[in-house]
Coordinates of C-alpha atoms and ligand atoms in Angstrom, one line a residue:
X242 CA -43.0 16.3 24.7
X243 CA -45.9 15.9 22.6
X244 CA -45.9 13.3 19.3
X245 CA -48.3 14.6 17.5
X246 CA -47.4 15.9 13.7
X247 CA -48.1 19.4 13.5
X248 CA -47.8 21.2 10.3
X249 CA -45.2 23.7 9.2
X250 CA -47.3 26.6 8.2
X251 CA -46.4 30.6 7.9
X252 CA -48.3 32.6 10.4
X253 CA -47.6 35.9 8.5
X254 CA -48.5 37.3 5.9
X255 CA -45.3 36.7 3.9
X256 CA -45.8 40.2 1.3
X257 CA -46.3 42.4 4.4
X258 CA -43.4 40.7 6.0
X259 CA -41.5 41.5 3.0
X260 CA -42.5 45.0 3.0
X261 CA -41.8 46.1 6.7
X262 CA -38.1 44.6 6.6
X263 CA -37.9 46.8 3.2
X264 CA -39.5 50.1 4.9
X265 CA -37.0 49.6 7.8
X266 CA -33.9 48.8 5.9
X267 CA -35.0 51.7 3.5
X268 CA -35.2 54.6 6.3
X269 CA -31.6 54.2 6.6
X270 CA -31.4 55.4 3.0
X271 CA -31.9 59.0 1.5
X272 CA -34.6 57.8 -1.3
X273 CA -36.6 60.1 -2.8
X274 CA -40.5 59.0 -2.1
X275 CA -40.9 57.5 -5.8
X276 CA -37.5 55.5 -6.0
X277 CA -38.7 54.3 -3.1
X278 CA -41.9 53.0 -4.3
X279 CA -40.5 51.8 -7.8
X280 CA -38.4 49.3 -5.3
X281 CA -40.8 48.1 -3.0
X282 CA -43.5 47.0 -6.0
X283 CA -43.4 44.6 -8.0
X284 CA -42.5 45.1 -11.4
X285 CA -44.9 42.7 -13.5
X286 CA -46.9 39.8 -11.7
X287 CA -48.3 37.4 -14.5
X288 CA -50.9 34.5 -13.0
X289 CA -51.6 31.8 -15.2
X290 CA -54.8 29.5 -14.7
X291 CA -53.9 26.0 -16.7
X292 CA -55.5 22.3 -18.0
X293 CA -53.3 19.3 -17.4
X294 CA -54.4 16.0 -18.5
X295 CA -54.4 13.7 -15.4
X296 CA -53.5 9.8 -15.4
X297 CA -57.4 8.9 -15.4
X298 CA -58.2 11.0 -18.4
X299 CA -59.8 13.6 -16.4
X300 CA -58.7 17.4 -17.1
X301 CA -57.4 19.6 -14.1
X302 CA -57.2 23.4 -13.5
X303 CA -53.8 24.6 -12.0
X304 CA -52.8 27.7 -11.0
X305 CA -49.5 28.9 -11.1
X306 CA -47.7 32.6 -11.0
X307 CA -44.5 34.8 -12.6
X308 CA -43.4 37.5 -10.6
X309 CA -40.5 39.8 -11.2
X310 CA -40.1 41.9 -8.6
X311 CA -36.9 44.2 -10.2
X312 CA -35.1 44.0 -13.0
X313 CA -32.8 46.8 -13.0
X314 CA -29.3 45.4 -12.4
X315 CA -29.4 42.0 -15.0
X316 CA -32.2 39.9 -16.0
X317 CA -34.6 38.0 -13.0
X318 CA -33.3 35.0 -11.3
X319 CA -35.7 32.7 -8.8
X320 CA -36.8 29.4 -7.9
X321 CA -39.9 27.8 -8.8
X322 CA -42.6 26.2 -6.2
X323 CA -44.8 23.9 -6.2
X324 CA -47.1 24.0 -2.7
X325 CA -50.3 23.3 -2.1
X326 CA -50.8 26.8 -0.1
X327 CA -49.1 29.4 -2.1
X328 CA -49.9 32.6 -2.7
X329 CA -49.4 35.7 -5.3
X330 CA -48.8 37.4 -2.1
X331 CA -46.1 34.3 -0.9
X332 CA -44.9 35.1 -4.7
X333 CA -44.4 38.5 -4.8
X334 CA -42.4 38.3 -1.4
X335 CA -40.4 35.9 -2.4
X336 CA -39.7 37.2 -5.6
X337 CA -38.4 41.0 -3.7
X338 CA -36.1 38.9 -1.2
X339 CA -34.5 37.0 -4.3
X340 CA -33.6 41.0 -5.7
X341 CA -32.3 41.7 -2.4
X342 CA -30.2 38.4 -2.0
X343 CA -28.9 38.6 -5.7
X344 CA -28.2 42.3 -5.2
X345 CA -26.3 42.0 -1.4
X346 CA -24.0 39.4 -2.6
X347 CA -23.4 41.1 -5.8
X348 CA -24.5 39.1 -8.9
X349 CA -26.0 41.1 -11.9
X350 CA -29.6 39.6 -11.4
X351 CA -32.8 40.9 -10.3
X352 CA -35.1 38.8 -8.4
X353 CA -38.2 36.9 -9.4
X354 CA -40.3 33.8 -8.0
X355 CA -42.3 31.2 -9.9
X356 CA -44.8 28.9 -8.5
X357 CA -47.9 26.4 -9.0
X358 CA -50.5 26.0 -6.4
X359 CA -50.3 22.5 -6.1
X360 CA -48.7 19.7 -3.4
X361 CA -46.1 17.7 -6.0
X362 CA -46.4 14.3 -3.5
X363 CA -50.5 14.0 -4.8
X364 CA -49.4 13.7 -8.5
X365 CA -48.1 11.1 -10.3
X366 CA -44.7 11.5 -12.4
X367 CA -46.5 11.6 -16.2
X368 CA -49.0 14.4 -13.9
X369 CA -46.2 16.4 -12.9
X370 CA -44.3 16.5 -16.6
X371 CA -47.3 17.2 -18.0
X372 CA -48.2 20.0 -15.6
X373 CA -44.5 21.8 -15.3
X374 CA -44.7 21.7 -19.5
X375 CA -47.8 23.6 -19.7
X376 CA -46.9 25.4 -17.1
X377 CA -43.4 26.0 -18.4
X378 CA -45.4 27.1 -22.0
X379 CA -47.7 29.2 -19.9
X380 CA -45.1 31.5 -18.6
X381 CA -42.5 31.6 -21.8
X382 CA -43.8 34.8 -22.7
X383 CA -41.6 35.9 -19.4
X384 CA -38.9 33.4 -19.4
X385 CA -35.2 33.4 -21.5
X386 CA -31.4 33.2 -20.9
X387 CA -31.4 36.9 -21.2
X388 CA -34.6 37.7 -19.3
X389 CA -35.6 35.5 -16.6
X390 CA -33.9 32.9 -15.4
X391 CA -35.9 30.1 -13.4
X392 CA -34.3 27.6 -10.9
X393 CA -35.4 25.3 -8.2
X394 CA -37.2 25.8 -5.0
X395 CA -39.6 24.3 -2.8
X396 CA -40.9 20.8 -4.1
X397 CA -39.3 21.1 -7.5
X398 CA -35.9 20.4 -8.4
X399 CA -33.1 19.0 -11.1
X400 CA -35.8 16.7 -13.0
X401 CA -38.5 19.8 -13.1
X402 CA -35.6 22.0 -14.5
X403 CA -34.9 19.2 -17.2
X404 CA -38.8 19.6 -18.1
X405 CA -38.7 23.6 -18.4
X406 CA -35.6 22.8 -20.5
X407 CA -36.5 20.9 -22.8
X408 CA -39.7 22.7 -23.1
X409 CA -38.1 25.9 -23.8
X410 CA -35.9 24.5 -26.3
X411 CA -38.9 22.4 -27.7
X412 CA -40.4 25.8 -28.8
X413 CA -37.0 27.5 -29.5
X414 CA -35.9 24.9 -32.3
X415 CA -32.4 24.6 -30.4
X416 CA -31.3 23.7 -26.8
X417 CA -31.2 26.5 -24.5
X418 CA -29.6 24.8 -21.3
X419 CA -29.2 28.5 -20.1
X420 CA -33.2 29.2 -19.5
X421 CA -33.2 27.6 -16.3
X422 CA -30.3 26.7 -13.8
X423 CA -30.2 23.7 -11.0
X424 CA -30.5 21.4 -14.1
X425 CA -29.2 18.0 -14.0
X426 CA -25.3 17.5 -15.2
X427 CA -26.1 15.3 -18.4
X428 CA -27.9 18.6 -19.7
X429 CA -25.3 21.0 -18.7
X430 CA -26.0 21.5 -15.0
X431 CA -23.2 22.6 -12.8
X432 CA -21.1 20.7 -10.5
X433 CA -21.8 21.9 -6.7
X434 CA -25.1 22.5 -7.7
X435 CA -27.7 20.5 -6.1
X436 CA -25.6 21.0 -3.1
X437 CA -24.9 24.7 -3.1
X438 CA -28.0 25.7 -0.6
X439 CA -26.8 23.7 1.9
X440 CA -22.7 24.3 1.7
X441 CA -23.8 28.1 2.1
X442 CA -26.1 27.6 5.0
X443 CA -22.8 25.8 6.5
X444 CA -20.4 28.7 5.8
X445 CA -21.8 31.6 7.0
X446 CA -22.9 29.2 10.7
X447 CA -18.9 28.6 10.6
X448 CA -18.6 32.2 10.2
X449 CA -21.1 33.6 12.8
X450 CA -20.1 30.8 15.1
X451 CA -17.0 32.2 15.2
X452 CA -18.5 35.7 15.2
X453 CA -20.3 35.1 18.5
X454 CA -17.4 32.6 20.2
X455 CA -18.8 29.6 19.8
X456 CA -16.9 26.2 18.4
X457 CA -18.3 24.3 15.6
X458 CA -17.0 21.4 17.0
X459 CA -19.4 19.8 19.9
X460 CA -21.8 22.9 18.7
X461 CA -25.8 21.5 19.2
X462 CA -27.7 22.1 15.9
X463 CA -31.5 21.5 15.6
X464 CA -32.4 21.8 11.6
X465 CA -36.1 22.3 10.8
X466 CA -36.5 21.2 7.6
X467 CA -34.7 18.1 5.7
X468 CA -35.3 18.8 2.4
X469 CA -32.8 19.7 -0.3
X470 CA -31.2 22.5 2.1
X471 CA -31.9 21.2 5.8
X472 CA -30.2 17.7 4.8
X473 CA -27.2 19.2 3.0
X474 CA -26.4 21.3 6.1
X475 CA -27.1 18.7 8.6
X476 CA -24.2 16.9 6.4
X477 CA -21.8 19.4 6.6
X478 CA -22.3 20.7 10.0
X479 CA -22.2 17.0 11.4
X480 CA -18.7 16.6 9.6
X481 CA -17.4 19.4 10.7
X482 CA -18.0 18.3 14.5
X483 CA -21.4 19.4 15.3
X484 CA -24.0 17.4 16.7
X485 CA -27.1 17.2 15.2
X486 CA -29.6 16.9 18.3
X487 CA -33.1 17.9 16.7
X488 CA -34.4 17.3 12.9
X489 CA -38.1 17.9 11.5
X490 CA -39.9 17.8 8.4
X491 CA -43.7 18.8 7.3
X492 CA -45.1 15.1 9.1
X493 CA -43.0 15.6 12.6
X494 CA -39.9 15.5 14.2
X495 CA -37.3 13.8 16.1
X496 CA -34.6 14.7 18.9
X497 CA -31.6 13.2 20.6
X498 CA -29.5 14.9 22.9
X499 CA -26.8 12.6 22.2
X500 CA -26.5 13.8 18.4
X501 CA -28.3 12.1 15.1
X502 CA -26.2 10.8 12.4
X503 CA -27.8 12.6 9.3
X504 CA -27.3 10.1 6.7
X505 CA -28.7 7.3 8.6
X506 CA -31.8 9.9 8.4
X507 CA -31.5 10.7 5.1
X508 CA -31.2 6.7 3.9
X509 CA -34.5 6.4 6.8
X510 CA -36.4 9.6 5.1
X511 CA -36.0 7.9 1.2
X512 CA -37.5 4.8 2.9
X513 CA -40.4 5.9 5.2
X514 CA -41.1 9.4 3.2
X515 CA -40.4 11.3 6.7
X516 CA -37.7 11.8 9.2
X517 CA -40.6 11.1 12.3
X518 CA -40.0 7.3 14.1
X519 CA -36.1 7.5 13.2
X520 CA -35.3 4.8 15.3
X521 CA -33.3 5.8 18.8
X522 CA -34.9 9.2 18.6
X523 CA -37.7 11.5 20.9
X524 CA -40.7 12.3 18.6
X525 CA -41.2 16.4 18.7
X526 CA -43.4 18.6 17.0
X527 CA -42.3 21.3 14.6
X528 CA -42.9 24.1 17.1
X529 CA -41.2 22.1 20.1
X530 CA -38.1 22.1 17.8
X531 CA -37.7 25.7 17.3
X532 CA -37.9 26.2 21.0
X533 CA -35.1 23.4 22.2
X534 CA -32.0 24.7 23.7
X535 CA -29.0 24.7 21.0
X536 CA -26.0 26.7 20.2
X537 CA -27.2 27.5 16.5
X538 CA -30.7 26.8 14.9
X539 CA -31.1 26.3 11.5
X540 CA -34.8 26.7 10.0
X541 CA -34.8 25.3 6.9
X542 CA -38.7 24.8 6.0
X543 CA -40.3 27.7 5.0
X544 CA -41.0 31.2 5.6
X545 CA -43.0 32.4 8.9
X546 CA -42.1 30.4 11.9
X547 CA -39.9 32.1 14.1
X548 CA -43.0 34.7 15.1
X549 CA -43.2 37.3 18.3
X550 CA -45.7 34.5 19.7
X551 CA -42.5 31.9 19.8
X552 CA -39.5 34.5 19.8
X553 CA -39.4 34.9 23.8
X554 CA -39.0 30.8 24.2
X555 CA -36.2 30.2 21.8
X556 CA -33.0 29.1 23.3
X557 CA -30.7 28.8 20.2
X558 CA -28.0 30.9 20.7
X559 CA -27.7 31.7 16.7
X560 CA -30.4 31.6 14.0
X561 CA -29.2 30.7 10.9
X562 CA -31.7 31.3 8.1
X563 CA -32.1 28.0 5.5
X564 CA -35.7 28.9 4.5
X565 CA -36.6 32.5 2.5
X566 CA -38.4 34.4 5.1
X567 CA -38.5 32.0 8.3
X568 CA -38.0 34.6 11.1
X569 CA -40.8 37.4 11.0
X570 CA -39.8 41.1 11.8
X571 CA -42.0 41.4 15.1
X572 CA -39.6 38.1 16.1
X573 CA -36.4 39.7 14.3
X574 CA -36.8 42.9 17.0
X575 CA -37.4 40.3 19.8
X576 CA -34.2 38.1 19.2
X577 CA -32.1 41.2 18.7
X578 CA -33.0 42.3 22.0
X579 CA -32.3 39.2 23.4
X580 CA -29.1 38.8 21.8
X581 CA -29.7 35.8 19.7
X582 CA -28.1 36.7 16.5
X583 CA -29.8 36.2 13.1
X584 CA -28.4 35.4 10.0
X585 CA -30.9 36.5 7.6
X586 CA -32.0 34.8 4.3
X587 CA -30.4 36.9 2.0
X588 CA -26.9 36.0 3.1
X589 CA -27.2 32.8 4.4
X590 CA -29.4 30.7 1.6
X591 CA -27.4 32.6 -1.2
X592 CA -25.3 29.7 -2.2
X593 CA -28.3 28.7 -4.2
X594 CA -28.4 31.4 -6.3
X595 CA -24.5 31.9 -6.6
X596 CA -23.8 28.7 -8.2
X597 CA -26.8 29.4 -9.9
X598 CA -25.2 32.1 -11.7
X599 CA -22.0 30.0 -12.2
X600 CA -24.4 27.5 -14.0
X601 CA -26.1 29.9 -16.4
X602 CA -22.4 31.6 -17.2
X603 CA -20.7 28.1 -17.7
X604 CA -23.9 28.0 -20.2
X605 CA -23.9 31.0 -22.1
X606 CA -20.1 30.2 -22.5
X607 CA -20.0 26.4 -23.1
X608 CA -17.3 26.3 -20.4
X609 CA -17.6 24.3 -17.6
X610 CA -15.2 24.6 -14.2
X611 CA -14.9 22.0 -11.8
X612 CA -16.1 21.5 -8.3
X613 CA -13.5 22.4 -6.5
X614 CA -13.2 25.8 -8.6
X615 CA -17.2 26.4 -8.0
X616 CA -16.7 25.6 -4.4
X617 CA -14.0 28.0 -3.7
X618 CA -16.0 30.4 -5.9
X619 CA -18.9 30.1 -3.7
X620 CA -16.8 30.6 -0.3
X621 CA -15.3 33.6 -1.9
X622 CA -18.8 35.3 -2.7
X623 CA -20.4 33.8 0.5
X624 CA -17.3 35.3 3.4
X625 CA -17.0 38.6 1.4
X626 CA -20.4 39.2 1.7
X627 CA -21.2 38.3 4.9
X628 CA -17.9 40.7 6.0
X629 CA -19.6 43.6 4.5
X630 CA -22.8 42.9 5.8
X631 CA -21.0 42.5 9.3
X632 CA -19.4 46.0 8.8
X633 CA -22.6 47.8 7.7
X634 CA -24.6 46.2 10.8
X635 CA -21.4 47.6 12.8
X636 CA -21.2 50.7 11.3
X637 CA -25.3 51.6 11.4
X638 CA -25.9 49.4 14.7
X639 CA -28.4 47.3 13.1
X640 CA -29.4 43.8 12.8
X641 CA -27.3 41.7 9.7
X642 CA -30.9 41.7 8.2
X643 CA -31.5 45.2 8.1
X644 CA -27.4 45.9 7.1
X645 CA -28.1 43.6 3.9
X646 CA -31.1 45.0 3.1
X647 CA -29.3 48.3 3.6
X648 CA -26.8 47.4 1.2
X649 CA -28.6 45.1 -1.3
X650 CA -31.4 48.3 -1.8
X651 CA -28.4 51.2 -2.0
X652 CA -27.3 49.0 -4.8
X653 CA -30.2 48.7 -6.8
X654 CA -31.2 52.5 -5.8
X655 CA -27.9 53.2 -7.2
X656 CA -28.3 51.6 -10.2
X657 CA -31.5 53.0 -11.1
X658 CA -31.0 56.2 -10.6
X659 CA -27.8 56.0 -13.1
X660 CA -29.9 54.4 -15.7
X661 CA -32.5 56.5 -15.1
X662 CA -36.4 56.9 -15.4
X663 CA -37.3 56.0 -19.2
X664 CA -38.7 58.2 -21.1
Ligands
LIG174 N1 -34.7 29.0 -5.0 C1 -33.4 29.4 -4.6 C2 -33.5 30.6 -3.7 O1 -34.5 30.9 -3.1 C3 -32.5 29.5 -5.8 C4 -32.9 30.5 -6.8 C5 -31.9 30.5 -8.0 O2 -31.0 29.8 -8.1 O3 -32.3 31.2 -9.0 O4 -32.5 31.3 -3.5

């Protein structure tokens, strides 16, 4: 195999993605043609264009977006980005799957998506206050406990959320730790927070392991991804008995038949800055990873790599979605015929979200619950939701994607037809 880096970039546009598993999911549903359409769009998309002050006294224009896709069950929840390549399209996608996930696993959010275009590793750490407080200030007009509710995501994370924080609060005249979730504990984070992406990556694999016959313990796992999510699962899956054969992030990665031991990675990717030339290891390339034969696959990076182009080749026997958006729906309809199964997104990243909400009620109540109460919590939400989701793909013979979209859209349908059309 080859050892050249090759970068992790979607090959879909990720709002037309977005909108084809929605039109398929939606067919099963008797909508009326403008319900429909008040679901599918957006509901209010604000792009900001922003100065920040660099190190060398030079002055920088950012770009950076709000979306909220729905806000009809409970104010907008959704992560933040920071990437070089994003897109208001990228955006707006990503804001509709967080109303779907919210909705399918039954929190009383709607979804929305946050992001600057910029790549966090060029900037230094005064650059990236400064940027994430104007930015923060930028999109205020949108954000607030009762509102929109912003969280980590892709190349932010606990310090970032301490920024918007104190930013918010800056303005407010009083400390609003409930404006963002995925803080940091000292500020009124929640315990199981940081972790939460990954623990419910690991519990539905456990579930659909068991779903398709196949033992955790000895199970090969390749992980793209070792970010926040990919390492936390490699983690959990390794101690509960599987064997890590295959890891990548954005520079490369690495593969072992005879299993990698995730925190020597993790201790090797603080040091080097990436998990390619773990000692012991086979270099691979992003794409070769997908393709390796494993018992479940975890894509963990970002949306847009599991495409028709590489959907034939895979030889994962379960795809367990980490990233929003990895597998694209030409690739869904190929692995379904194949029978590889596919958790989607929706279900399978939720633990994010979940504890999310457990954050920003411990908030609003200035009651705070332990770990272990969160993580039972979390497994609670997480196996009920994945059971019903199970049923529904049963019951309509579909793919789990399309059943939780199913579900997750019948629910905010419902909804909005109860409230009704104002005026
Ligand atoms: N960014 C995470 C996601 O995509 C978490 C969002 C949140 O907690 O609000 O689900």
């Amino acid at each position: 195999m080859g050892a050249q880096a090759v970068a992790i970039t979607p090959k879909e546009d990720t709002w037309a993605m977005a909108l084809r598993q929605f039109n398929v999911a939606a067919d099963f549903l008797p909508l009326k043609r403008g319900i429909r359409e008040v679901l599918a769009y957006p509901k209010r998309e604000l792009t900001v264009n922003f100065p920040v002050k660099m190190d060398d006294g030079s002055v920088r224009i950012f770009t950076g977006y709000r979306v909220h896709h729905n806000t009809v069950l409970g104010p907008t929840k959704g992560g933040i980005r920071y990437h070089p390549g994003v897109t208001l399209n990228d955006v707006r996608a990503l804001a509709m799957w967080m109303t779907w996930k919210c909705s399918v696993v039954g929190l009383p959010f709607g979804g929305a998506k946050g992001a600057v275009v910029v790549n966090p590793k060029e900037l230094s750490r005064d650059e990236l206050e400064h940027l994430t407080r104007r930015y923060a200030t930028e999109i205020s007009i949108l954000m607030s406990p009762e509102g929109d509710i912003p969280a980590p995501d892709l190349g932010t994370d606990a310090q970032v959320m301490a920024w918007i924080m104190d930013t918010y609060s800056m303005h407010a005249g009083h400390s609003t730790p409930s404006v963002v979730t995925g803080k940091p504990l000292a500020i009124g984070g929640s315990q199981g927070r940081s972790e939460a992406p990954g623990r419910g990556v690991w519990l539905v694999a456990r579930e659909a392991s068991r779903q398709v016959g196949i033992p955790l313990d000895g199970a090969k796992v390749a992980v793209q991804g070792f970010g926040a999510v990919g390492s936390t699962v490699s983690f959990l899956l390794h101690d509960h008995g599987c064997s890590i054969v295959a890891v990548s992030d954005s520079a490369g990665g690495i593969h072992n038949e005879k299993g990698i031991d995730p925190r020597a990675l993790r201790r090797f990717k603080d040091e080097h800055g990436t998990v390619a030339g773990f000692p012991g290891a086979e270099r691979i390339t992003n794409p070769e990873l997908l393709e390796l034969s494993c018992d479940i696959l975890v894509p963990s990076a970002v949306q847009g790599q599991i495409t028709s182009e590489n959907a034939p080749r895979l030889r994962a026997r379960i795809v367990v979605e980490g990233a929003n958006g990895p597998v694209t729906p030409d690739a869904d309809r190929i692995l379904a015929d194949r029978k590889i199964l596919v958790v989607p997104d929706a279900i399978s990243n939720s633990g994010g979200v979940i504890v999310s909400y457990f954050e920003w009620v411990q908030g609003l109540q200035q009651f705070f619950w332990t770990e272990d109460e969160i993580n039972h919590n979390l497994e609670r939400i997480m196996l009920r939701s994945f059971g019903q989701v199970v049923r529904t793909a049963e019951e309509k013979r579909t793919t789990l994607r399309t059943a939780a979209l199913i579900r997750a859209i019948d629910r905010v349908a419902e909804a909005l037809m109860t409230r009704g059309i104002y005026p």
